[in-house]
Amino acid sequence: MTLYCLNPACPDPNNPNTHNYCQGCGQELSKTTQGYLFGDRYIIKQVLGEGNFGRTYLVEDQNFHNRKRVLKKFIANLQGKGLETAKELFKREANILDTLKHEQIPAIYDHFEENNSLYLVEEYIDGDDLVTEFEQQGIFSEDKIKSLLKDLLPVLDYLHQKNLLHRDIKPDNIMRRRYDGKLILIDFGGVKEVSNTRGTLIYTPGYAAIEQMTGHPQPASDIYSLGVTCIRLLTGCFPGDDNENDPIYDSSQATWLWQEYLEKEEIKISDQLSHILNKMLEHLAPNRYHNVKEILENLQESPTYIQPVETSTNLPISEPQKSSAYDLISVIAKPQIFLLVTCFNGSIIIAWLIKYFLYPSSSKPLLLWEKIINYVTLLSVFIILFSFLSYLIFLIKNKNKLPTTIKRTFLASPNHSLKNTQITPTSSNPLKTQKTNSQIPATPSNLSNNHSTIKPTT
C-alpha cells in the first residue's frame, strides 16, 4: 500500500508503506498517512487543500461502499473557553448546513469531534472550480456570464429565503459538476444567519462588499460578491494576495473600472448585462438589487446593442415590404407562372374528364388509385381557381404597371439595361441643354435625384 503524506507543501507525497518518514518532506508518516481512519469510517486518500481554519481531505466512506466524500478538519487555535465557544459555533453551523437540501449545494452527511478536532463530512463534487475553468478556456463570454447568473441566482435565493448568507462567493467556491455542467456553490464554512449583531469577519479581499468587511453582512453582500465574480471572469483580472494594483477597481474612489477595461480590450457586451452588473456592484447596499428575483427578471428582458447609423447619399431605393400572401399572389400572377400552373393542372382535369367519359363509374367501390386520381383532380381545380383569382387581384392592384410588366417580360432581352439613356434635367433655365452620356451607370444615387428624369433613347 502507498502511504500518502498529508503535508500540502510536500513535493513528493507518495511513499512506500515501509517508510516511517516522508521521503519528500521528512514528516512522520503516522496518523497523517493514507489509510488512517477518521471517525472509524473515513479513509484518507489525499489532501485537497488547506486554509487558515483547517484542512480538506478526499476520503472514502467505508459504511457506503467506499463512496468518495470530502472531509473538512476544523483547526481552532484556541484554548479554554474560546475553544468551547468555537466548538459550539461549529456544531450550530453544522446543524444549519444539515438543513440545506438543494441540488446545487453539497449535501452534509456527518459531523463529529475526534481528538479535540472538529470534522465535517460532505458530498464530493466531481468537477472543476471556475478558476480552473478560466485557466483552461480563457475569459468568459457574455452568454457564459448570463448562464452563470441564471444558474447560481436561484441557489442564492434559496439561501436568503432561509435567512442564511454564504459570505464567501468567488470563482474558487463555484464548481461545474462534470456529468451535467451544473454550477455548484461550495465552501459553506462562512455560512451565517442574517442578524443585526456584528459577526465574525469572514470574507475574501477583492470580492467582499463594504458592509461585510465591517461585520454587517446582508443578502445584498452575496449579490455584490457574485457581481464581482462575474466581472473577474469577464475581464480575467483577479485580485492579488495584498489586493493592491487591481486594474479594474479604484480603491481611492471606491469605483469599479471594469467597463473601461473591456473597452480598452475591445470586448463588447450588451447594455442589459452592463446595467445588471453595475447595479449588483453598487458601493452602498441600499442601491443594489433588493433580492435576486429582480436580477432574474432583468435577465429575461431582451438585450439591446447600440448599432452605428450609416449616413450616405448613395442609399439604395427600397420598396415597401409586402406581406407573404401578397408575395405569393405576385409570383403566381406572373404570366409564365400563371400559364404553367394553368396548363399543368388543366391537363390533369382533362385526363380525368377523358377517364370519366370513357370509363363511366360503376356501383363497385373505387380502387385506391381511382381515389387518388379524384383527389388530385379536385386539388387541381382549386389550384386553377386560386391562380385565376390571384391574377385578377394582381391586375386590380397593379393596373397601371401590368402592361409594362408584361411587355418587359415578353419583349425585353436578358441583357436589357439602362445603358443607353438620356438624363434630361428638368430646369426652368431654357439655356441648359440635354446631356447624353452612355457610360453613366444606373446607380442608386442617379435614380434618387428628384430633379432629373430618365428617358430611354430611341
Short mmCIF file of C-alpha atoms in Angstrom, two decimals:
data_model
loop_
_atom_site.label_atom_id
_atom_site.label_comp_id
_atom_site.label_asym_id
_atom_site.label_seq_id
_atom_site.Cartn_x
_atom_site.Cartn_y
_atom_site.Cartn_z
CA MET A 1 0.00 0.00 0.00
CA THR A 2 1.23 3.52 -0.79
CA LEU A 3 1.39 5.94 2.11
CA TYR A 4 0.29 9.45 1.19
CA CYS A 5 1.89 12.34 3.04
CA LEU A 6 -0.78 14.81 4.10
CA ASN A 7 1.53 17.81 4.20
CA PRO A 8 0.11 20.14 1.48
CA ALA A 9 3.59 21.58 0.83
CA CYS A 10 5.20 18.17 0.31
CA PRO A 11 6.88 17.97 -3.13
CA ASP A 12 6.64 14.16 -3.29
CA PRO A 13 3.78 12.85 -1.10
CA ASN A 14 3.79 9.22 -2.30
CA ASN A 15 5.75 6.85 -0.09
CA PRO A 16 6.25 3.07 0.13
CA ASN A 17 4.36 1.53 3.03
CA THR A 18 7.67 0.53 4.62
CA HIS A 19 8.67 4.15 5.30
CA ASN A 20 8.13 5.81 8.69
CA TYR A 21 9.00 9.28 7.42
CA CYS A 22 8.01 11.03 4.21
CA GLN A 23 10.75 10.89 1.58
CA GLY A 24 9.58 14.21 0.18
CA CYS A 25 9.42 16.45 3.26
CA GLY A 26 10.58 14.31 6.19
CA GLN A 27 7.24 14.48 8.02
CA GLU A 28 6.41 11.49 10.19
CA LEU A 29 4.05 9.09 8.46
CA SER A 30 1.84 8.08 11.35
CA LYS A 31 -1.75 9.25 11.73
CA THR A 32 -1.35 11.62 8.82
CA THR A 33 -0.99 8.99 6.13
CA GLN A 34 -3.30 7.44 3.62
CA GLY A 35 -5.25 4.62 5.16
CA TYR A 36 -5.85 6.27 8.53
CA LEU A 37 -9.49 6.16 9.60
CA PHE A 38 -11.26 9.32 10.73
CA GLY A 39 -14.38 8.68 12.75
CA ASP A 40 -13.79 4.93 12.35
CA ARG A 41 -15.19 5.03 8.82
CA TYR A 42 -13.45 7.62 6.59
CA ILE A 43 -10.19 6.53 4.92
CA ILE A 44 -7.91 9.39 3.84
CA LYS A 45 -6.99 9.33 0.15
CA GLN A 46 -5.35 12.73 -0.34
CA VAL A 47 -5.26 16.37 0.75
CA LEU A 48 -7.47 18.66 -1.32
CA GLY A 49 -6.45 21.92 0.32
CA GLU A 50 -5.54 23.81 3.46
CA GLY A 51 -6.55 27.22 4.76
CA ASN A 52 -6.37 29.38 7.85
CA PHE A 53 -9.14 27.47 9.61
CA GLY A 54 -8.50 23.91 8.60
CA ARG A 55 -7.62 21.24 6.07
CA THR A 56 -9.74 19.44 3.49
CA TYR A 57 -9.31 15.77 2.58
CA LEU A 58 -10.66 13.45 -0.06
CA VAL A 59 -11.82 10.33 1.79
CA GLU A 60 -13.71 7.12 1.17
CA ASP A 61 -16.69 6.20 3.32
CA GLN A 62 -16.34 2.60 4.50
CA ASN A 63 -20.01 2.49 5.50
CA PHE A 64 -21.20 3.30 1.95
CA HIS A 65 -19.20 1.09 -0.39
CA ASN A 66 -16.10 3.32 -0.34
CA ARG A 67 -18.03 6.23 -1.80
CA LYS A 68 -15.96 9.39 -2.12
CA ARG A 69 -16.61 12.18 0.35
CA VAL A 70 -14.99 15.46 1.34
CA LEU A 71 -13.85 15.67 4.96
CA LYS A 72 -13.07 19.08 6.45
CA LYS A 73 -10.98 19.29 9.58
CA PHE A 74 -11.53 22.46 11.57
CA ILE A 75 -8.37 23.73 13.27
CA ALA A 76 -9.10 26.02 16.20
CA ASN A 77 -6.03 27.78 17.56
CA LEU A 78 -7.86 28.42 20.81
CA GLN A 79 -7.81 27.17 24.37
CA GLY A 80 -10.17 27.05 27.33
CA LYS A 81 -13.43 28.93 26.99
CA GLY A 82 -12.59 30.15 23.50
CA LEU A 83 -12.20 26.59 22.26
CA GLU A 84 -15.52 25.57 23.78
CA THR A 85 -17.23 28.54 22.13
CA ALA A 86 -15.68 27.61 18.78
CA LYS A 87 -16.96 24.06 19.13
CA GLU A 88 -20.47 25.25 19.90
CA LEU A 89 -20.44 27.56 16.89
CA PHE A 90 -19.13 24.74 14.69
CA LYS A 91 -21.91 22.40 15.79
CA ARG A 92 -24.55 25.10 15.30
CA GLU A 93 -23.34 25.86 11.79
CA ALA A 94 -23.12 22.12 11.00
CA ASN A 95 -26.75 21.77 12.04
CA ILE A 96 -27.68 24.73 9.84
CA LEU A 97 -25.88 23.19 6.86
CA ASP A 98 -27.64 19.91 7.52
CA THR A 99 -30.97 21.63 6.81
CA LEU A 100 -29.89 22.68 3.30
CA LYS A 101 -31.40 20.40 0.68
CA HIS A 102 -30.59 21.77 -2.77
CA GLU A 103 -29.16 20.00 -5.80
CA GLN A 104 -26.56 22.78 -6.26
CA ILE A 105 -25.34 22.72 -2.66
CA PRO A 106 -23.17 19.81 -1.45
CA ALA A 107 -25.08 17.62 0.98
CA ILE A 108 -23.84 17.32 4.57
CA TYR A 109 -23.53 13.69 5.68
CA ASP A 110 -21.85 13.82 9.06
CA HIS A 111 -20.08 15.96 11.65
CA PHE A 112 -18.15 14.79 14.68
CA GLU A 113 -15.40 15.59 17.16
CA GLU A 114 -12.25 13.50 17.50
CA ASN A 115 -9.06 14.16 19.49
CA ASN A 116 -10.17 17.74 20.21
CA SER A 117 -10.59 18.38 16.47
CA LEU A 118 -13.86 19.08 14.64
CA TYR A 119 -14.79 17.36 11.38
CA LEU A 120 -17.44 17.92 8.74
CA VAL A 121 -18.23 15.36 6.01
CA GLU A 122 -19.96 16.49 2.85
CA GLU A 123 -20.75 15.39 -0.69
CA TYR A 124 -17.85 15.07 -3.12
CA ILE A 125 -18.35 17.08 -6.32
CA ASP A 126 -16.61 15.66 -9.38
CA GLY A 127 -15.66 18.69 -11.44
CA ASP A 128 -13.51 21.83 -11.62
CA ASP A 129 -13.91 25.21 -9.99
CA LEU A 130 -14.30 28.31 -12.17
CA VAL A 131 -10.69 29.37 -11.62
CA THR A 132 -9.54 26.13 -13.23
CA GLU A 133 -12.12 26.55 -16.00
CA PHE A 134 -10.87 30.08 -16.64
CA GLU A 135 -7.27 28.86 -16.85
CA GLN A 136 -8.29 26.21 -19.38
CA GLN A 137 -10.75 28.18 -21.53
CA GLY A 138 -9.94 31.86 -21.03
CA ILE A 139 -12.23 34.79 -20.26
CA PHE A 140 -15.95 34.17 -20.06
CA SER A 141 -18.27 35.42 -22.81
CA GLU A 142 -21.45 37.40 -22.15
CA ASP A 143 -23.59 34.31 -22.75
CA LYS A 144 -21.49 32.34 -20.30
CA ILE A 145 -21.83 35.05 -17.64
CA LYS A 146 -25.60 35.16 -18.14
CA SER A 147 -25.73 31.38 -17.84
CA LEU A 148 -23.70 31.62 -14.62
CA LEU A 149 -26.14 34.13 -13.16
CA LYS A 150 -29.20 32.13 -14.15
CA ASP A 151 -27.64 29.01 -12.64
CA LEU A 152 -26.49 30.49 -9.32
CA LEU A 153 -29.10 33.13 -8.51
CA PRO A 154 -31.75 30.52 -7.61
CA VAL A 155 -29.23 28.99 -5.18
CA LEU A 156 -28.72 32.38 -3.52
CA ASP A 157 -32.47 32.89 -3.40
CA TYR A 158 -32.82 29.52 -1.67
CA LEU A 159 -30.26 30.55 0.98
CA HIS A 160 -31.71 34.01 1.50
CA GLN A 161 -35.22 32.59 1.85
CA LYS A 162 -33.83 30.55 4.74
CA ASN A 163 -32.35 33.73 6.22
CA LEU A 164 -28.80 32.49 5.51
CA LEU A 165 -25.76 34.16 3.92
CA HIS A 166 -22.85 32.46 2.17
CA ARG A 167 -20.33 35.29 2.75
CA ASP A 168 -17.58 33.90 0.51
CA ILE A 169 -18.79 33.78 -3.08
CA LYS A 170 -15.87 33.76 -5.53
CA PRO A 171 -14.72 31.67 -8.54
CA ASP A 172 -12.81 29.29 -6.25
CA ASN A 173 -16.05 28.39 -4.46
CA ILE A 174 -18.09 27.68 -7.58
CA MET A 175 -17.65 24.28 -9.22
CA ARG A 176 -19.01 22.98 -12.50
CA ARG A 177 -20.25 19.44 -12.00
CA ARG A 178 -18.75 17.25 -14.67
CA TYR A 179 -21.65 14.99 -15.55
CA ASP A 180 -24.31 17.66 -16.16
CA GLY A 181 -22.46 21.01 -16.29
CA LYS A 182 -24.43 22.45 -13.36
CA LEU A 183 -22.75 25.06 -11.18
CA ILE A 184 -22.39 24.06 -7.53
CA LEU A 185 -21.83 26.55 -4.71
CA ILE A 186 -19.33 25.10 -2.24
CA ASP A 187 -17.45 26.02 0.95
CA PHE A 188 -20.16 26.93 3.42
CA GLY A 189 -17.71 27.35 6.27
CA GLY A 190 -18.66 31.00 6.50
CA VAL A 191 -22.41 30.49 6.36
CA LYS A 192 -24.23 32.79 8.75
CA GLU A 193 -27.76 33.61 9.77
CA VAL A 194 -28.88 37.15 8.97
CA SER A 195 -28.86 39.27 12.14
CA ASN A 196 -28.32 42.84 13.29
CA THR A 197 -25.42 41.92 15.54
CA ARG A 198 -21.83 42.32 14.43
CA GLY A 199 -20.48 38.94 13.38
CA THR A 200 -17.10 37.35 12.77
CA LEU A 201 -15.24 38.93 9.87
CA ILE A 202 -15.21 36.26 7.17
CA TYR A 203 -14.58 37.43 3.61
CA THR A 204 -12.12 37.33 0.72
CA PRO A 205 -10.44 40.67 -0.16
CA GLY A 206 -11.36 41.82 -3.65
CA TYR A 207 -14.80 40.17 -3.52
CA ALA A 208 -16.46 41.47 -0.34
CA ALA A 209 -18.80 44.46 0.00
CA ILE A 210 -18.02 47.30 2.40
CA GLU A 211 -20.75 46.33 4.87
CA GLN A 212 -19.42 42.77 5.05
CA MET A 213 -15.88 43.97 5.74
CA THR A 214 -17.21 45.99 8.68
CA GLY A 215 -19.01 42.98 10.16
CA HIS A 216 -22.56 43.66 8.98
CA PRO A 217 -23.22 41.32 6.02
CA GLN A 218 -26.67 41.10 4.45
CA PRO A 219 -28.22 39.43 1.38
CA ALA A 220 -27.02 42.33 -0.79
CA SER A 221 -23.47 41.36 0.23
CA ASP A 222 -23.80 37.98 -1.50
CA ILE A 223 -25.24 39.73 -4.57
CA TYR A 224 -22.22 42.06 -4.59
CA SER A 225 -19.75 39.15 -4.37
CA LEU A 226 -21.49 37.34 -7.23
CA GLY A 227 -21.29 40.52 -9.33
CA VAL A 228 -17.56 40.80 -8.61
CA THR A 229 -17.15 37.14 -9.59
CA CYS A 230 -18.78 37.89 -12.95
CA ILE A 231 -16.57 40.86 -13.82
CA ARG A 232 -13.44 38.98 -12.72
CA LEU A 233 -14.30 36.20 -15.17
CA LEU A 234 -15.30 38.70 -17.90
CA THR A 235 -12.03 40.62 -17.69
CA GLY A 236 -9.61 38.00 -16.43
CA CYS A 237 -8.44 40.44 -13.73
CA PHE A 238 -8.20 38.77 -10.32
CA PRO A 239 -7.13 40.44 -7.07
CA GLY A 240 -3.62 39.81 -5.79
CA ASP A 241 -2.74 38.49 -2.38
CA ASP A 242 -2.49 42.02 -0.99
CA ASN A 243 -5.46 43.28 -3.08
CA GLU A 244 -3.25 46.07 -4.43
CA ASN A 245 -2.87 47.28 -8.01
CA ASP A 246 -6.26 45.92 -9.04
CA PRO A 247 -6.66 47.02 -12.69
CA ILE A 248 -10.47 47.10 -12.52
CA TYR A 249 -11.01 48.72 -9.13
CA ASP A 250 -10.05 52.19 -7.90
CA SER A 251 -9.89 51.85 -4.12
CA SER A 252 -9.36 55.59 -3.60
CA GLN A 253 -12.69 56.36 -5.29
CA ALA A 254 -14.41 53.05 -4.43
CA THR A 255 -15.19 52.73 -8.14
CA TRP A 256 -15.15 49.76 -10.47
CA LEU A 257 -13.33 50.25 -13.79
CA TRP A 258 -14.32 47.00 -15.46
CA GLN A 259 -16.22 48.65 -18.33
CA GLU A 260 -13.27 50.88 -19.19
CA TYR A 261 -11.07 47.80 -19.18
CA LEU A 262 -13.40 45.95 -21.57
CA GLU A 263 -13.48 48.95 -23.92
CA LYS A 264 -9.69 49.06 -23.90
CA GLU A 265 -9.57 45.36 -24.75
CA GLU A 266 -12.32 45.88 -27.39
CA ILE A 267 -14.64 43.42 -25.67
CA LYS A 268 -18.30 44.34 -26.20
CA ILE A 269 -21.23 43.38 -24.01
CA SER A 270 -24.87 44.43 -24.10
CA ASP A 271 -26.31 47.39 -22.21
CA GLN A 272 -28.57 44.89 -20.45
CA LEU A 273 -25.71 42.97 -18.82
CA SER A 274 -23.80 46.18 -18.05
CA HIS A 275 -26.81 47.57 -16.21
CA ILE A 276 -27.31 44.36 -14.23
CA LEU A 277 -23.68 44.07 -13.15
CA ASN A 278 -23.35 47.75 -12.28
CA LYS A 279 -26.39 47.55 -10.04
CA MET A 280 -25.02 44.42 -8.35
CA LEU A 281 -21.74 46.28 -7.76
CA GLU A 282 -23.15 49.44 -6.19
CA HIS A 283 -20.94 50.56 -3.30
CA LEU A 284 -23.84 51.05 -0.89
CA ALA A 285 -26.14 48.10 -0.21
CA PRO A 286 -29.46 50.05 -0.49
CA ASN A 287 -28.57 50.95 -4.09
CA ARG A 288 -28.17 47.33 -5.14
CA TYR A 289 -30.87 44.84 -6.07
CA HIS A 290 -33.09 44.11 -3.10
CA ASN A 291 -33.31 40.41 -3.99
CA VAL A 292 -32.13 38.01 -6.65
CA LYS A 293 -35.58 37.74 -8.27
CA GLU A 294 -35.18 41.30 -9.56
CA ILE A 295 -31.95 40.26 -11.30
CA LEU A 296 -33.60 37.22 -12.85
CA GLU A 297 -36.41 39.42 -14.17
CA ASN A 298 -33.87 41.79 -15.77
CA LEU A 299 -32.08 38.82 -17.34
CA GLN A 300 -35.31 37.77 -19.06
CA GLU A 301 -35.50 41.07 -20.94
CA SER A 302 -34.15 41.21 -24.47
CA PRO A 303 -30.63 42.68 -24.61
CA THR A 304 -30.07 45.86 -26.60
CA TYR A 305 -26.98 46.83 -28.53
CA ILE A 306 -26.23 50.30 -29.90
CA GLN A 307 -25.64 49.89 -33.62
CA PRO A 308 -23.77 52.54 -35.66
CA VAL A 309 -26.01 54.53 -38.03
CA GLU A 310 -24.62 54.83 -41.55
CA THR A 311 -25.12 58.15 -43.29
CA SER A 312 -24.65 58.14 -47.03
CA THR A 313 -26.06 59.95 -50.02
CA ASN A 314 -25.88 56.73 -52.03
CA LEU A 315 -28.70 54.98 -50.24
CA PRO A 316 -30.42 52.17 -52.14
CA ILE A 317 -34.02 52.63 -53.15
CA SER A 318 -36.21 50.24 -51.23
CA GLU A 319 -39.84 49.48 -51.85
CA PRO A 320 -42.39 48.96 -49.10
CA GLN A 321 -42.37 45.41 -47.81
CA LYS A 322 -45.32 43.29 -48.82
CA SER A 323 -46.93 40.55 -46.83
CA SER A 324 -46.12 36.92 -47.58
CA ALA A 325 -49.65 36.41 -49.00
CA TYR A 326 -49.13 39.30 -51.41
CA ASP A 327 -45.76 37.85 -52.45
CA LEU A 328 -47.43 34.52 -53.25
CA ILE A 329 -50.10 36.25 -55.33
CA SER A 330 -47.43 38.26 -57.16
CA VAL A 331 -45.48 35.13 -58.04
CA ILE A 332 -48.50 33.18 -59.28
CA ALA A 333 -49.78 36.20 -61.22
CA LYS A 334 -46.64 36.35 -63.38
CA PRO A 335 -47.67 35.35 -66.91
CA GLN A 336 -45.18 32.49 -67.19
CA ILE A 337 -46.13 31.04 -63.80
CA PHE A 338 -49.86 31.55 -64.44
CA LEU A 339 -49.67 29.75 -67.79
CA LEU A 340 -47.54 26.93 -66.36
CA VAL A 341 -49.88 26.35 -63.41
CA THR A 342 -52.97 26.52 -65.64
CA CYS A 343 -51.59 24.13 -68.26
CA PHE A 344 -50.31 21.58 -65.77
CA ASN A 345 -53.46 21.43 -63.67
CA GLY A 346 -55.69 21.74 -66.73
CA SER A 347 -54.01 18.63 -68.17
CA ILE A 348 -54.89 16.73 -65.01
CA ILE A 349 -58.52 17.84 -65.22
CA ILE A 350 -58.73 16.93 -68.93
CA ALA A 351 -57.25 13.49 -68.20
CA TRP A 352 -59.85 12.96 -65.52
CA LEU A 353 -62.68 14.01 -67.86
CA ILE A 354 -61.46 11.56 -70.54
CA LYS A 355 -61.35 8.79 -67.98
CA TYR A 356 -64.84 9.74 -66.74
CA PHE A 357 -66.45 9.60 -70.21
CA LEU A 358 -64.57 6.55 -71.50
CA TYR A 359 -64.94 4.56 -68.28
CA PRO A 360 -68.21 5.56 -66.58
CA SER A 361 -68.31 4.95 -62.85
CA SER A 362 -69.98 1.75 -61.67
CA SER A 363 -71.54 0.71 -58.41
CA LYS A 364 -68.32 -1.05 -57.41
CA PRO A 365 -66.20 0.57 -54.67
CA LEU A 366 -63.45 2.78 -56.02
CA LEU A 367 -59.95 1.37 -56.09
CA LEU A 368 -57.15 3.17 -54.29
CA TRP A 369 -55.61 4.58 -57.48
CA GLU A 370 -59.02 5.86 -58.59
CA LYS A 371 -59.47 7.69 -55.27
CA ILE A 372 -56.02 9.25 -55.63
CA ILE A 373 -56.85 10.47 -59.15
CA ASN A 374 -60.10 12.01 -57.93
CA TYR A 375 -58.36 13.83 -55.08
CA VAL A 376 -55.56 15.10 -57.34
CA THR A 377 -58.11 16.35 -59.87
CA LEU A 378 -60.09 18.15 -57.18
CA LEU A 379 -56.89 19.76 -55.92
CA SER A 380 -56.04 20.88 -59.46
CA VAL A 381 -59.43 22.59 -59.75
CA PHE A 382 -58.75 24.57 -56.59
CA ILE A 383 -55.24 25.49 -57.77
CA ILE A 384 -56.55 26.83 -61.07
CA LEU A 385 -59.25 28.83 -59.30
CA PHE A 386 -56.67 30.25 -56.90
CA SER A 387 -54.34 31.12 -59.78
CA PHE A 388 -57.11 32.88 -61.66
CA LEU A 389 -58.15 34.86 -58.56
CA SER A 390 -54.51 35.74 -57.91
CA TYR A 391 -54.16 37.05 -61.43
CA LEU A 392 -57.32 39.17 -61.04
CA ILE A 393 -56.10 40.59 -57.72
CA PHE A 394 -52.74 41.38 -59.27
CA LEU A 395 -54.49 43.14 -62.17
CA ILE A 396 -56.54 45.28 -59.81
CA LYS A 397 -53.59 46.24 -57.59
CA ASN A 398 -51.20 46.87 -60.49
CA LYS A 399 -53.46 48.06 -63.27
CA ASN A 400 -51.02 50.85 -64.15
CA LYS A 401 -47.90 48.68 -64.02
CA LEU A 402 -49.14 45.44 -65.54
CA PRO A 403 -48.85 46.31 -69.23
CA THR A 404 -45.26 47.44 -68.72
CA THR A 405 -44.51 44.33 -66.73
CA ILE A 406 -45.95 42.07 -69.42
CA LYS A 407 -44.12 43.99 -72.14
CA ARG A 408 -40.77 43.72 -70.37
CA THR A 409 -41.38 40.07 -69.57
CA PHE A 410 -42.03 39.01 -73.17
CA LEU A 411 -40.09 41.60 -75.20
CA ALA A 412 -37.09 42.69 -73.14
CA SER A 413 -33.85 40.82 -73.70
CA PRO A 414 -31.91 39.35 -70.76
CA ASN A 415 -29.22 41.98 -71.25
CA HIS A 416 -31.66 44.89 -71.17
CA SER A 417 -30.29 47.75 -69.03
CA LEU A 418 -30.30 51.49 -68.74
CA LYS A 419 -27.02 51.75 -70.56
CA ASN A 420 -28.13 53.99 -73.43
CA THR A 421 -30.18 56.60 -71.65
CA GLN A 422 -30.57 60.30 -71.75
CA ILE A 423 -30.61 62.17 -68.46
CA THR A 424 -32.72 65.25 -69.00
CA PRO A 425 -32.60 67.77 -66.16
CA THR A 426 -35.93 69.48 -65.70
CA SER A 427 -34.88 73.03 -65.08
CA SER A 428 -36.56 76.32 -65.56
CA ASN A 429 -33.44 77.60 -67.30
CA PRO A 430 -34.00 77.20 -71.08
CA LEU A 431 -30.30 77.69 -71.81
CA LYS A 432 -29.38 74.34 -70.19
CA THR A 433 -29.16 71.64 -72.84
CA GLN A 434 -29.76 67.92 -72.61
CA LYS A 435 -26.70 65.94 -71.59
CA THR A 436 -26.26 62.47 -73.09
CA ASN A 437 -23.77 60.05 -71.55
CA SER A 438 -24.00 56.40 -72.44
CA GLN A 439 -21.39 55.48 -69.79
CA ILE A 440 -23.37 56.63 -66.71
CA PRO A 441 -24.45 53.56 -64.76
CA ALA A 442 -27.87 53.38 -63.16
CA THR A 443 -26.65 53.75 -59.57
CA PRO A 444 -28.95 54.46 -56.65
CA SER A 445 -27.58 57.99 -56.41
CA ASN A 446 -28.54 58.66 -60.02
CA LEU A 447 -32.00 57.23 -59.57
CA SER A 448 -32.67 59.10 -56.33
CA ASN A 449 -32.22 62.57 -57.83
CA ASN A 450 -35.64 64.20 -57.67
CA HIS A 451 -34.64 66.87 -60.22
CA SER A 452 -33.93 64.57 -63.16
CA THR A 453 -35.85 62.12 -65.25
CA ILE A 454 -34.56 59.11 -67.13
CA LYS A 455 -35.76 58.79 -70.69
CA PRO A 456 -34.84 55.77 -72.87
CA THR A 457 -33.18 56.74 -76.14
CA THR A 458 -34.82 55.72 -79.34
#
